[in-house]
mmCIF file of C-alpha atoms and ligand atoms in Angstrom:
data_model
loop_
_atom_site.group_PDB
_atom_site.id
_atom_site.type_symbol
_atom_site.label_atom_id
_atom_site.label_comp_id
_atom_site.label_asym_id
_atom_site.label_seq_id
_atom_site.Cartn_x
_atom_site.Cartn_y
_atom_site.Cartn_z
ATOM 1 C CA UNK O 270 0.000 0.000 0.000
ATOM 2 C CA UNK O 271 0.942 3.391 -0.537
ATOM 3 C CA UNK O 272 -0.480 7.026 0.709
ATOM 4 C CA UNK O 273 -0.260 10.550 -0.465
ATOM 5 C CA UNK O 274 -1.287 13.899 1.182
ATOM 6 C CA UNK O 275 -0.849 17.218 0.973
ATOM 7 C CA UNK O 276 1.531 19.515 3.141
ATOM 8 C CA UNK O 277 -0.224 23.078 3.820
ATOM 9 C CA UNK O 278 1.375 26.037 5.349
ATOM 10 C CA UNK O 279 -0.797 27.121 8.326
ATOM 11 C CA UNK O 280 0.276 30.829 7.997
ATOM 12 C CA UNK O 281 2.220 33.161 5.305
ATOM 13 C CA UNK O 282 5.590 32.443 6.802
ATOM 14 C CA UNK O 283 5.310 28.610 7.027
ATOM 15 C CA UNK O 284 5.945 28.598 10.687
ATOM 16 C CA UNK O 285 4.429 25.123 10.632
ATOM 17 C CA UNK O 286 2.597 22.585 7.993
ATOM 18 C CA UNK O 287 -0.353 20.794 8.341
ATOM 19 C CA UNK O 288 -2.355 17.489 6.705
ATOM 20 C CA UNK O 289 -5.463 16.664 6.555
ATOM 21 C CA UNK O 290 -5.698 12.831 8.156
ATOM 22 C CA UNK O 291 -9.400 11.308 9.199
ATOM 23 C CA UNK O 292 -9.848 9.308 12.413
ATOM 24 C CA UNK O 293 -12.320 6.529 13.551
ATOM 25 C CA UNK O 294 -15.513 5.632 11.908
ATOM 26 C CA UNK O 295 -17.346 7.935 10.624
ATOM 27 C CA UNK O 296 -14.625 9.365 9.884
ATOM 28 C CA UNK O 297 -13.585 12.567 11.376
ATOM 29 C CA UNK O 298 -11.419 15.186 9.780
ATOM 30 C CA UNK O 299 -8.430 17.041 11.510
ATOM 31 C CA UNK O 300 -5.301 18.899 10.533
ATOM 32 C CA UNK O 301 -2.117 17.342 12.006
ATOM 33 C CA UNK O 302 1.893 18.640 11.686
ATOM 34 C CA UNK O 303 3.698 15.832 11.034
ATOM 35 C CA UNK O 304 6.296 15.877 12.949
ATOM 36 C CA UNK O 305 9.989 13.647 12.649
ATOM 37 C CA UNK O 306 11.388 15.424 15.631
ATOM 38 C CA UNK O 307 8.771 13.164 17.930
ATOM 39 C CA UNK O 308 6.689 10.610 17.909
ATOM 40 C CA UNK O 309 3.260 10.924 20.039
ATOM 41 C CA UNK O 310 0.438 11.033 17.555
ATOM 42 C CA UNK O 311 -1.814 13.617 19.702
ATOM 43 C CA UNK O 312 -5.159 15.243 18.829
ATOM 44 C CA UNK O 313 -7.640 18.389 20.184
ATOM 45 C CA UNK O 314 -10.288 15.994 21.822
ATOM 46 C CA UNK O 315 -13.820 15.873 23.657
ATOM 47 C CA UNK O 316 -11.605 15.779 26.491
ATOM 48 C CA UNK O 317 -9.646 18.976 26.452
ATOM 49 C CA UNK O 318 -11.404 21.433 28.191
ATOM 50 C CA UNK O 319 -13.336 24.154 26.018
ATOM 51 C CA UNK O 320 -11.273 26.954 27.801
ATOM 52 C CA UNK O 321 -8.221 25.627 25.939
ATOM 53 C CA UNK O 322 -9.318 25.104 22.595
ATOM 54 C CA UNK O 323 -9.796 28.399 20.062
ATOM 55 C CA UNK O 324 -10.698 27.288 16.675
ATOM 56 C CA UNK O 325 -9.193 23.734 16.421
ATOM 57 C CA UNK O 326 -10.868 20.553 15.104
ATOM 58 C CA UNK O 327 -11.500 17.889 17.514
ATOM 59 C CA UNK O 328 -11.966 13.737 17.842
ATOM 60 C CA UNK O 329 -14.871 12.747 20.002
ATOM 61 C CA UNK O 330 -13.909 8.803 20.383
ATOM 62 C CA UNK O 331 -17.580 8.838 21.542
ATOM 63 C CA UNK O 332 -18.622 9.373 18.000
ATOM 64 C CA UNK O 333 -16.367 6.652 16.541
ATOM 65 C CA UNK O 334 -17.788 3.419 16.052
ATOM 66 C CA UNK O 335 -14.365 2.211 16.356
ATOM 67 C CA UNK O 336 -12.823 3.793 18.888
ATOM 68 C CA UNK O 337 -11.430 1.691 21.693
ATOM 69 C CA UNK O 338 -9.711 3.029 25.377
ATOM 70 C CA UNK O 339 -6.204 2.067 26.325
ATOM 71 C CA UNK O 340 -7.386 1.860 29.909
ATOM 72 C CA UNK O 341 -4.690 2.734 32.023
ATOM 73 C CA UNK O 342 -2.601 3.955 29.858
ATOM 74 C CA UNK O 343 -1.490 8.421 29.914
ATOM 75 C CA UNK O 344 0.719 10.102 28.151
ATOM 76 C CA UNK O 345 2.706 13.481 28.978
ATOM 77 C CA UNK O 346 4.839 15.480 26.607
ATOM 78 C CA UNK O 347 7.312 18.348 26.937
ATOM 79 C CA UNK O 348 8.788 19.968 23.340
ATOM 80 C CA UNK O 349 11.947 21.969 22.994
ATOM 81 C CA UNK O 350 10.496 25.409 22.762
ATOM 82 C CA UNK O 351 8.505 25.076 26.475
ATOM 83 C CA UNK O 352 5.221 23.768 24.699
ATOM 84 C CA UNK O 353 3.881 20.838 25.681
ATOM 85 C CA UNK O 354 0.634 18.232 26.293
ATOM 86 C CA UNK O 355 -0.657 15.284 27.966
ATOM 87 C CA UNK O 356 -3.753 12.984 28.283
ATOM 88 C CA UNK O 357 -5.311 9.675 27.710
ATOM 89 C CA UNK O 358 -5.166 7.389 25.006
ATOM 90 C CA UNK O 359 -7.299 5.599 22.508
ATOM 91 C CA UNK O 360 -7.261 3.015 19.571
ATOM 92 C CA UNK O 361 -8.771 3.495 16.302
ATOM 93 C CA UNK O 362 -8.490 3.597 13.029
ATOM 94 C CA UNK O 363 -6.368 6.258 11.383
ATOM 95 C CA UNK O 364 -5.928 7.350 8.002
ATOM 96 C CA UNK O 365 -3.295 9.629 6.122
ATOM 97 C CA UNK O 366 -3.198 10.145 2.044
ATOM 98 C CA UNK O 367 -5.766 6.751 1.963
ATOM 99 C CA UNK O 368 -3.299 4.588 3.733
ATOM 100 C CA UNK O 369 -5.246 3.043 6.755
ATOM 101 C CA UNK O 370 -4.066 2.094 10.104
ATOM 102 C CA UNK O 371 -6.513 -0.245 11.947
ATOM 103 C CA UNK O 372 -5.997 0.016 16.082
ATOM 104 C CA UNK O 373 -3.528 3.506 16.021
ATOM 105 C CA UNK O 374 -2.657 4.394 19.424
ATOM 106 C CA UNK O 375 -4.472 8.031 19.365
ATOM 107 C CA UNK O 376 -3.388 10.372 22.373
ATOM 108 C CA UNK O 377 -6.276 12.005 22.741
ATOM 109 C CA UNK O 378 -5.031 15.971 24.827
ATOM 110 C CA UNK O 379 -6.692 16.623 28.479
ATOM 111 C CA UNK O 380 -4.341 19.506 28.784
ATOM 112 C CA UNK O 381 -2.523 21.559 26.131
ATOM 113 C CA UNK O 382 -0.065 24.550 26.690
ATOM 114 C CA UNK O 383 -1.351 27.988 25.541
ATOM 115 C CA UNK O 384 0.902 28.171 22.863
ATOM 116 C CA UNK O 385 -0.770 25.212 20.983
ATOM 117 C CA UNK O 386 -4.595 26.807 22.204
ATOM 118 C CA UNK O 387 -3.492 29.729 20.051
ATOM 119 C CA UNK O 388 -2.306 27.729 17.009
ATOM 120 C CA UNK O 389 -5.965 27.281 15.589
ATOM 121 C CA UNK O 390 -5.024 25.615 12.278
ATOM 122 C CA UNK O 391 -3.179 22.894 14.238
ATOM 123 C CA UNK O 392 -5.315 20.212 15.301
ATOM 124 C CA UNK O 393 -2.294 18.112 16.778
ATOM 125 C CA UNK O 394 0.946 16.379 15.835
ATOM 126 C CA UNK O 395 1.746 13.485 13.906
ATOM 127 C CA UNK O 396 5.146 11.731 15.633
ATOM 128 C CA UNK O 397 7.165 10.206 13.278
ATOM 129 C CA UNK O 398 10.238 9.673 14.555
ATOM 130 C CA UNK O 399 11.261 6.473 16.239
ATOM 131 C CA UNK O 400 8.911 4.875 18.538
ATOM 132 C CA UNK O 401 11.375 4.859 21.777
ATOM 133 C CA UNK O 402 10.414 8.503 21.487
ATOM 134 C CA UNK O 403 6.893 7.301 22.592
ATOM 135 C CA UNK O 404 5.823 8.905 26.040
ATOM 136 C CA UNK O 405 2.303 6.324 26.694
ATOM 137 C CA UNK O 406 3.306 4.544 29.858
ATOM 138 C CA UNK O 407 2.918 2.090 31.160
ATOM 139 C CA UNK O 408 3.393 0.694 27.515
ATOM 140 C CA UNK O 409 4.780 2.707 25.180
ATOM 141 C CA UNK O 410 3.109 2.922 21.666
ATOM 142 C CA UNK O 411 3.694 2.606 17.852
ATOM 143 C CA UNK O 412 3.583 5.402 15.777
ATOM 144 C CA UNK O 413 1.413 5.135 12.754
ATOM 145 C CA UNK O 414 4.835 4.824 10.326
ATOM 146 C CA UNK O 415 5.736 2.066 12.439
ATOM 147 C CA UNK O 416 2.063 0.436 12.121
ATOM 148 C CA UNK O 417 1.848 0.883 8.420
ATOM 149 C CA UNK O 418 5.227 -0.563 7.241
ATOM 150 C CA UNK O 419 4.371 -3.751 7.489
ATOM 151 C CA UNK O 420 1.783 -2.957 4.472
ATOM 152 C CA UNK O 421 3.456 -0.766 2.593
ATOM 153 C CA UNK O 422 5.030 -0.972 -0.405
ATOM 154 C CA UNK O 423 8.557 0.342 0.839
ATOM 155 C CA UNK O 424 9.619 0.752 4.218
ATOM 156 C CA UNK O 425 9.963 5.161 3.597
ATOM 157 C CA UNK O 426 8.026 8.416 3.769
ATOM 158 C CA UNK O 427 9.038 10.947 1.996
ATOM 159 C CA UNK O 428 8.605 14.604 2.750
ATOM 160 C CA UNK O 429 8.315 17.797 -0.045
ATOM 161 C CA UNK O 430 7.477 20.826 1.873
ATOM 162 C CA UNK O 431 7.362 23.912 -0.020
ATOM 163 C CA UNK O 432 8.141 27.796 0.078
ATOM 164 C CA UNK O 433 4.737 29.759 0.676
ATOM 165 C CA UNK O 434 3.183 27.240 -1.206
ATOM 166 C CA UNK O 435 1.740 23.298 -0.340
ATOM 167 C CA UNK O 436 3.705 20.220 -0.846
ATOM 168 C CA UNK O 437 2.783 16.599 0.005
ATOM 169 C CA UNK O 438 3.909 13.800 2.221
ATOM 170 C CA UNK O 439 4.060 10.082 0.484
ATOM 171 C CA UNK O 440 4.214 6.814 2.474
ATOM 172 C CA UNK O 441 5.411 3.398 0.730
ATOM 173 C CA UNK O 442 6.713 5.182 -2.457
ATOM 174 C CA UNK O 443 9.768 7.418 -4.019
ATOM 175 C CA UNK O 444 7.891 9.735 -6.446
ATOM 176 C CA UNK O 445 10.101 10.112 -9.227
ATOM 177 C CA UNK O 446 8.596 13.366 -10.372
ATOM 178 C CA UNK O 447 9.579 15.234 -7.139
ATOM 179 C CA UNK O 448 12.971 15.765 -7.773
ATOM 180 C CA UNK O 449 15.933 15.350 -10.273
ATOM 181 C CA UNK O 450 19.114 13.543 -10.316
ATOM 182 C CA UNK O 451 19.405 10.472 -7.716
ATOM 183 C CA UNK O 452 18.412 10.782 -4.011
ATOM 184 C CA UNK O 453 22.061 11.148 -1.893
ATOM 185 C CA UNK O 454 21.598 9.263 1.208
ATOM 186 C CA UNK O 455 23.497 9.612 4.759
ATOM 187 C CA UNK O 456 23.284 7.324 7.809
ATOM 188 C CA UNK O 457 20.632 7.343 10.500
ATOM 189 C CA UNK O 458 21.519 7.245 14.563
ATOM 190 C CA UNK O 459 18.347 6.113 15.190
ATOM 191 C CA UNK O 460 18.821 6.768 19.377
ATOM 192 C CA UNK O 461 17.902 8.263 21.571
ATOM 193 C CA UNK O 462 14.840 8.700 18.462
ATOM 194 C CA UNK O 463 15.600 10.944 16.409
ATOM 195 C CA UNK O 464 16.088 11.053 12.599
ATOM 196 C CA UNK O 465 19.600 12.134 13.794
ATOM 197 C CA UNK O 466 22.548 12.012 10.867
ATOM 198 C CA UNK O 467 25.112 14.659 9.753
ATOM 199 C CA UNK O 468 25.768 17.217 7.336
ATOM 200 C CA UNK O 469 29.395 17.144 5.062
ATOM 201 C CA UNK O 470 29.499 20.599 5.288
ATOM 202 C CA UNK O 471 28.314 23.961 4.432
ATOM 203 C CA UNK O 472 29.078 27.343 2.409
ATOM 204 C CA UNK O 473 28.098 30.933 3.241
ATOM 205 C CA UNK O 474 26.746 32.108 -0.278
ATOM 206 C CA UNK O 475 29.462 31.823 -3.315
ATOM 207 C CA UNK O 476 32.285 31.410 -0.820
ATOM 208 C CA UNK O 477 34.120 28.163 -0.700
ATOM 209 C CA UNK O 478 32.558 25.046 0.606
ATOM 210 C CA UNK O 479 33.641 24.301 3.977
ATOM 211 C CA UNK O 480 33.841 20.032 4.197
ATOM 212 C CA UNK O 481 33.004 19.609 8.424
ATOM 213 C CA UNK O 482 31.010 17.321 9.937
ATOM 214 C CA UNK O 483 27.651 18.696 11.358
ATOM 215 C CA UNK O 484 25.584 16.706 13.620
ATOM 216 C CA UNK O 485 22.035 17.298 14.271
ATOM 217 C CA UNK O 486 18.183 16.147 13.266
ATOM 218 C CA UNK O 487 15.684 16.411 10.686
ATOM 219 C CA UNK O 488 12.778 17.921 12.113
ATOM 220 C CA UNK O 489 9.697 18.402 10.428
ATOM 221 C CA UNK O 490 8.205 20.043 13.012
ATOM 222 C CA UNK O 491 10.671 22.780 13.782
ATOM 223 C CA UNK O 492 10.140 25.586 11.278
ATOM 224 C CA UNK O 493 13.797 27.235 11.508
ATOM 225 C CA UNK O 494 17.545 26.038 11.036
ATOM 226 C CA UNK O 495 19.562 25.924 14.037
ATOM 227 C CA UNK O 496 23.641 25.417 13.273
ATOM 228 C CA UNK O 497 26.499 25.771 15.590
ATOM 229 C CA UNK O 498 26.896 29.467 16.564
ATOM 230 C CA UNK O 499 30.176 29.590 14.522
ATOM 231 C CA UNK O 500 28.941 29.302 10.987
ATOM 232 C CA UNK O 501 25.639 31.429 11.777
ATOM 233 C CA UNK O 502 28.230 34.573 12.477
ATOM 234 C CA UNK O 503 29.998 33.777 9.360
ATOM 235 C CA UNK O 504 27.055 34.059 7.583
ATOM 236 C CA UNK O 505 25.273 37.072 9.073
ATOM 237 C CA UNK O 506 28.422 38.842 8.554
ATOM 238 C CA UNK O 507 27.947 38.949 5.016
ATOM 239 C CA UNK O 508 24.348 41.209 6.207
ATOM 240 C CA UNK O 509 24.725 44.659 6.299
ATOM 241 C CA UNK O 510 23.514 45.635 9.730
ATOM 242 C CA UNK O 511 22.787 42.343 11.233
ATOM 243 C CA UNK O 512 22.958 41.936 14.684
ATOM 244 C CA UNK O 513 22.295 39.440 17.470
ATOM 245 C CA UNK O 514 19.554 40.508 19.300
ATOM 246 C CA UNK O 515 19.232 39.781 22.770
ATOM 247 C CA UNK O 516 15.728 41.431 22.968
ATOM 248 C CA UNK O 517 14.634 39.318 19.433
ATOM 249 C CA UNK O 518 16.259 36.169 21.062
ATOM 250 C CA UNK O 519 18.742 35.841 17.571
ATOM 251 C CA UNK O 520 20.145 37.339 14.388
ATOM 252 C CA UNK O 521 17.795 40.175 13.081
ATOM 253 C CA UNK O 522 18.489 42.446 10.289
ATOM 254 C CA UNK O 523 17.031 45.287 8.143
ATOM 255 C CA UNK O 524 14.381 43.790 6.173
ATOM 256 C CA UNK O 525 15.622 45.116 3.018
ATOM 257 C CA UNK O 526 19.368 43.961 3.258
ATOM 258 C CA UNK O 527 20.634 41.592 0.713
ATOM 259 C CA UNK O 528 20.830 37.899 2.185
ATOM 260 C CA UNK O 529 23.403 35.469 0.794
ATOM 261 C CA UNK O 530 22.027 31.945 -0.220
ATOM 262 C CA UNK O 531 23.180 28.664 2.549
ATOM 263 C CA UNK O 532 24.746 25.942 1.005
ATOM 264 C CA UNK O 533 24.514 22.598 3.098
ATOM 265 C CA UNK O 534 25.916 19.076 1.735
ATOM 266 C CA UNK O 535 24.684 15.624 2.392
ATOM 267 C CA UNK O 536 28.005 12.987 1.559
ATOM 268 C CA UNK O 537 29.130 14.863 -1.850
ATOM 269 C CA UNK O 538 25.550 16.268 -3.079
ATOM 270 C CA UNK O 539 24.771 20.373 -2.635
ATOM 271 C CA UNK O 540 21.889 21.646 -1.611
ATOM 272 C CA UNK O 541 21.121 25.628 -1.734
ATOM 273 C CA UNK O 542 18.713 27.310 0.595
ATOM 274 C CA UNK O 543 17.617 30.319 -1.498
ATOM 275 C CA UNK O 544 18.175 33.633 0.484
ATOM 276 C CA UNK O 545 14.275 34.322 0.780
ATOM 277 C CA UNK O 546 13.849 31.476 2.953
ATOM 278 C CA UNK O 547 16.495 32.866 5.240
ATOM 279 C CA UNK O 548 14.588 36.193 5.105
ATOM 280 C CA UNK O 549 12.191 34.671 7.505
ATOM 281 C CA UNK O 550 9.507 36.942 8.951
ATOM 282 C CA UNK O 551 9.340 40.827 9.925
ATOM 283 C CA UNK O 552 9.471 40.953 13.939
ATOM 284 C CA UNK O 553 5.646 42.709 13.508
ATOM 285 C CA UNK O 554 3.827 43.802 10.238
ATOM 286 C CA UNK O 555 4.567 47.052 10.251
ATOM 287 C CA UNK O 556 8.433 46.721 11.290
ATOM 288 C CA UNK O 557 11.141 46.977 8.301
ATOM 289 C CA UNK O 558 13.614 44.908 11.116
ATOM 290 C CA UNK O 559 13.216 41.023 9.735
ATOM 291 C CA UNK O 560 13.937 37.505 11.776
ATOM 292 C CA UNK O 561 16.528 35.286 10.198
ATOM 293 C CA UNK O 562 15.361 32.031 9.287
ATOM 294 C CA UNK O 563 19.103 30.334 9.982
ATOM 295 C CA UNK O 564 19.751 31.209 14.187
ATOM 296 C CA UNK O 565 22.651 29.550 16.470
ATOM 297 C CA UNK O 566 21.889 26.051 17.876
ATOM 298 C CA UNK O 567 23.913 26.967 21.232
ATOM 299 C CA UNK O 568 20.807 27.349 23.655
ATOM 300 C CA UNK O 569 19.760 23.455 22.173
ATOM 301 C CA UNK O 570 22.437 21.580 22.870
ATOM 302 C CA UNK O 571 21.639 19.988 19.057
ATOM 303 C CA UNK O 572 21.449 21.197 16.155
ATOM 304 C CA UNK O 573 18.085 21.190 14.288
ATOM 305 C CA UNK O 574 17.605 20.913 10.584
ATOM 306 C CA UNK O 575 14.171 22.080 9.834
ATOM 307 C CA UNK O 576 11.518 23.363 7.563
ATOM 308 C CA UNK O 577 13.976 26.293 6.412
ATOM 309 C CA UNK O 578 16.374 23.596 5.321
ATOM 310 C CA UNK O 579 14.588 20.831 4.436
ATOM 311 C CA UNK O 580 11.742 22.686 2.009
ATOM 312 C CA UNK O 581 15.200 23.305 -0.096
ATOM 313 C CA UNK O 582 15.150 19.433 -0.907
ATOM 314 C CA UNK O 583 12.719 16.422 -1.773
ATOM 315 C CA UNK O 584 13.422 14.119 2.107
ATOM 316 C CA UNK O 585 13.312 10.357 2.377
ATOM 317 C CA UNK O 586 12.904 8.873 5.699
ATOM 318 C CA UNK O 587 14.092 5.152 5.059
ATOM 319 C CA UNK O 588 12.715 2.999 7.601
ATOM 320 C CA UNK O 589 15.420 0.361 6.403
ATOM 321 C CA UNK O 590 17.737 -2.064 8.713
ATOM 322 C CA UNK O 591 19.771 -0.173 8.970
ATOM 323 C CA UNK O 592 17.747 3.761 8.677
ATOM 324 C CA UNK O 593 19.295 5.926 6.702
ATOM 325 C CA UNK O 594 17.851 9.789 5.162
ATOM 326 C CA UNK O 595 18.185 10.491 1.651
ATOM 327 C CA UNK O 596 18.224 14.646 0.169
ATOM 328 C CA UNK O 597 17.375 14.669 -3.735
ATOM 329 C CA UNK O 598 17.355 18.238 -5.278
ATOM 330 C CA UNK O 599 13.880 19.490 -6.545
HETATM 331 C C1 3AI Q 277 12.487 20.233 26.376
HETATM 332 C C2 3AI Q 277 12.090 18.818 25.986
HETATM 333 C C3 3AI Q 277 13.179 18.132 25.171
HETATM 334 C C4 3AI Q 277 13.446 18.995 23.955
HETATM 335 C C5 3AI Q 277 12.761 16.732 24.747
HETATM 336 N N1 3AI Q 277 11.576 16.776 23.876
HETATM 337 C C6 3AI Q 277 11.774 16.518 22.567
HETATM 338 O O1 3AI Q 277 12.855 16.332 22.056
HETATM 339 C C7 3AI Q 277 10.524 16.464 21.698
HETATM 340 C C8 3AI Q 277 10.086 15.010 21.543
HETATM 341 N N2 3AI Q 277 10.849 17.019 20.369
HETATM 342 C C9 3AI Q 277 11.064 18.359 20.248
HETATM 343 O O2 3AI Q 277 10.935 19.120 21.187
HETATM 344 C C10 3AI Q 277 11.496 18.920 18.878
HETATM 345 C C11 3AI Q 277 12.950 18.579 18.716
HETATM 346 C C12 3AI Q 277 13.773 19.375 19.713
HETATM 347 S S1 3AI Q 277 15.446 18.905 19.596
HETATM 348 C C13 3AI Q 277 15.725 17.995 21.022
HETATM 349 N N3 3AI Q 277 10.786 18.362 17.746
HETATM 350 C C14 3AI Q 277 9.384 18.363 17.846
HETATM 351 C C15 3AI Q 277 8.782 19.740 17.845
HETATM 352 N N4 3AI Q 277 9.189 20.519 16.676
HETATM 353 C C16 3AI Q 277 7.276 19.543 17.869
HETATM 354 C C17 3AI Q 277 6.503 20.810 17.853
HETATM 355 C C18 3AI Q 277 5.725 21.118 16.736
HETATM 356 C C19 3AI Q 277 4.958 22.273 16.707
HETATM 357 C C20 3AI Q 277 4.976 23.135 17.817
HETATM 358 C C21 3AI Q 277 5.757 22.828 18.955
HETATM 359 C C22 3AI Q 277 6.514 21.656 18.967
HETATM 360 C C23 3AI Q 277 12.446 15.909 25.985
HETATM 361 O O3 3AI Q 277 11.262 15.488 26.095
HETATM 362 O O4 3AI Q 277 13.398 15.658 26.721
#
């Protein structure tokens, strides 16, 4: 079996992309990030309370023929930018792109934090990165990647997310017509759970390409690209009157300066982040200051490849013995 769905930008600077996946029988509609940087599959439920929910879809197991408690079981999540959620947990069948799960392990949210209340196109996260990630206790759960390989055709997903503009996410298959060239794959340290691999290098615009190893994750979830603090300088000095704001929490810059592109390399393949996706956002709609869409890693501890980087190439998550993450150019 295979499965294809779209990716949709839930605002005009992409901070985060959503796909439409249906749950239990009828089924019900919701909009869910897919996200490789975790993997609890968690919804906006009958159970979260109505003070906490402002505009998002929800999944009533009570109105799902299908749906079956995990008695027992609770779940509680914490995310690297202080958000978080927790709840209760349910089975039932779960659809993305017309691939089915029977039996998904649904977290269903008793409590969300206020920054997911005000994120009203975002009716909960998809987890797809290794199950050991998994916070249901007392028995940790699947997530739906995991359920579905055993059906599908290949053991990947692949992920095309786009500038301003909708891409998809495929399950089983390699589309052929998504990028050019061959797909350049790296290894995968699948632990602690993370699609965790490095980069070969990097190059600040058309300066020379600098071969050093750069660890960090692919995260689908995490809208910006976080590098070690050393190569972020050398690339905002090339902005006239960037600085490092303390007050902005990272690099800002005047909105009209001239940004170079970001090279990044996966083994010996290129891939070029174009300059506007590194103009990220103005700090507010009427300000000519703008938000960088590269920032230092430091405060992480890791470094996190996401949207900003990964929108710049066509992704495949290979599920293999051993993983591994292939980049093809688009
Ligand atoms: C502070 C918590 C640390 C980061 C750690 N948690 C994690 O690593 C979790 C699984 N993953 C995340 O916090 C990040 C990766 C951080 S790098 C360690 N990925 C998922 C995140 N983008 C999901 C999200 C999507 C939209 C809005 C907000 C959040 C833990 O539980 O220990």
């Amino acid at each position: 079996d295979t499965g294809s769905a779209a990716a949709v930008p839930i605002n005009e600077v992409d901070i985060a992309y959503v796909t439409p996946v249906t749950v239990g029988t009828p089924p019900q509609t919701l909009m869910l990030d897919l996200d490789t940087g975790s993997s609890d599959l968690w919804v906006f439920s009958s159970l979260t309370p109505s003070s906490q929910v402002r505009g998002q879809e929800i999944y009533s197991p009570a109105k799902s023929s299908t749906s079956k408690l995990l008695s027992g079981h609770t779940w509680s999540i914490r995310y690297g930018d202080g958000s978080g959620s927790r709840g209760t947990v349910y089975t039932d069948n779960f659809t993305i792109g017309g691939l089915e799960v029977e039996s998904q392990a649904v977290q269903t949210a008793q409590e969300v934090s206020s920054s997911f209340t005000q994120e009203q196109s975002l009716d909960g996260l998809v987890g797809l990165g290794f199950s050991t990630l998994n916070t249901v206790r007392p028995s940790s759960q699947l997530t739906f990647f995991d359920n579905a390989r055993p059906k599908l055709d290949e053991e990947v997903f692949t992920a095309d997310l786009k500038y301003h503009a909708t891409g998809s996410y495929d399950f089983g298959f390699i589309d052929r017509a998504k990028y050019t060239g061959n797909i350049t794959y790296t290894p995968v340290q699948q632990s602690p759970g993370y699609w965790t691999h490095s980069l070969s290098g990097y190059a600040v615009g058309s300066g020379a390409f600098q071969s050093t190893q750069i660890q960090g994750i692919s995260d689908t979830g995490t809208t910006l690209l976080y590098l070690p603090t050393a190569i972020v300088t050398a690339y905002y000095r090339q902005v006239q009157g960037a600085q490092n704001s303390q007050y902005y929490g990272g690099y800002v810059f005047p909105c009209s300066s001239t940004l170079p592109t970001f090279t990044f390399g996966i083994e010996g393949a290129r891939f070029t982040i174009p300059a506007s996706y590194i103009n990220y956002t103005r700090i507010s709609p009427t300000s000519s200051t703008c938000y960088g869409g590269l920032q230092s890693s430091s405060g992480l501890g890791i470094n996190i490849f996401g949207d900003v980087a990964l929108k710049a190439a066509f992704v495949v998550f290979s599920g293999t013995n051993p993983p591994r993450i292939g980049f093809g150019t688009k």
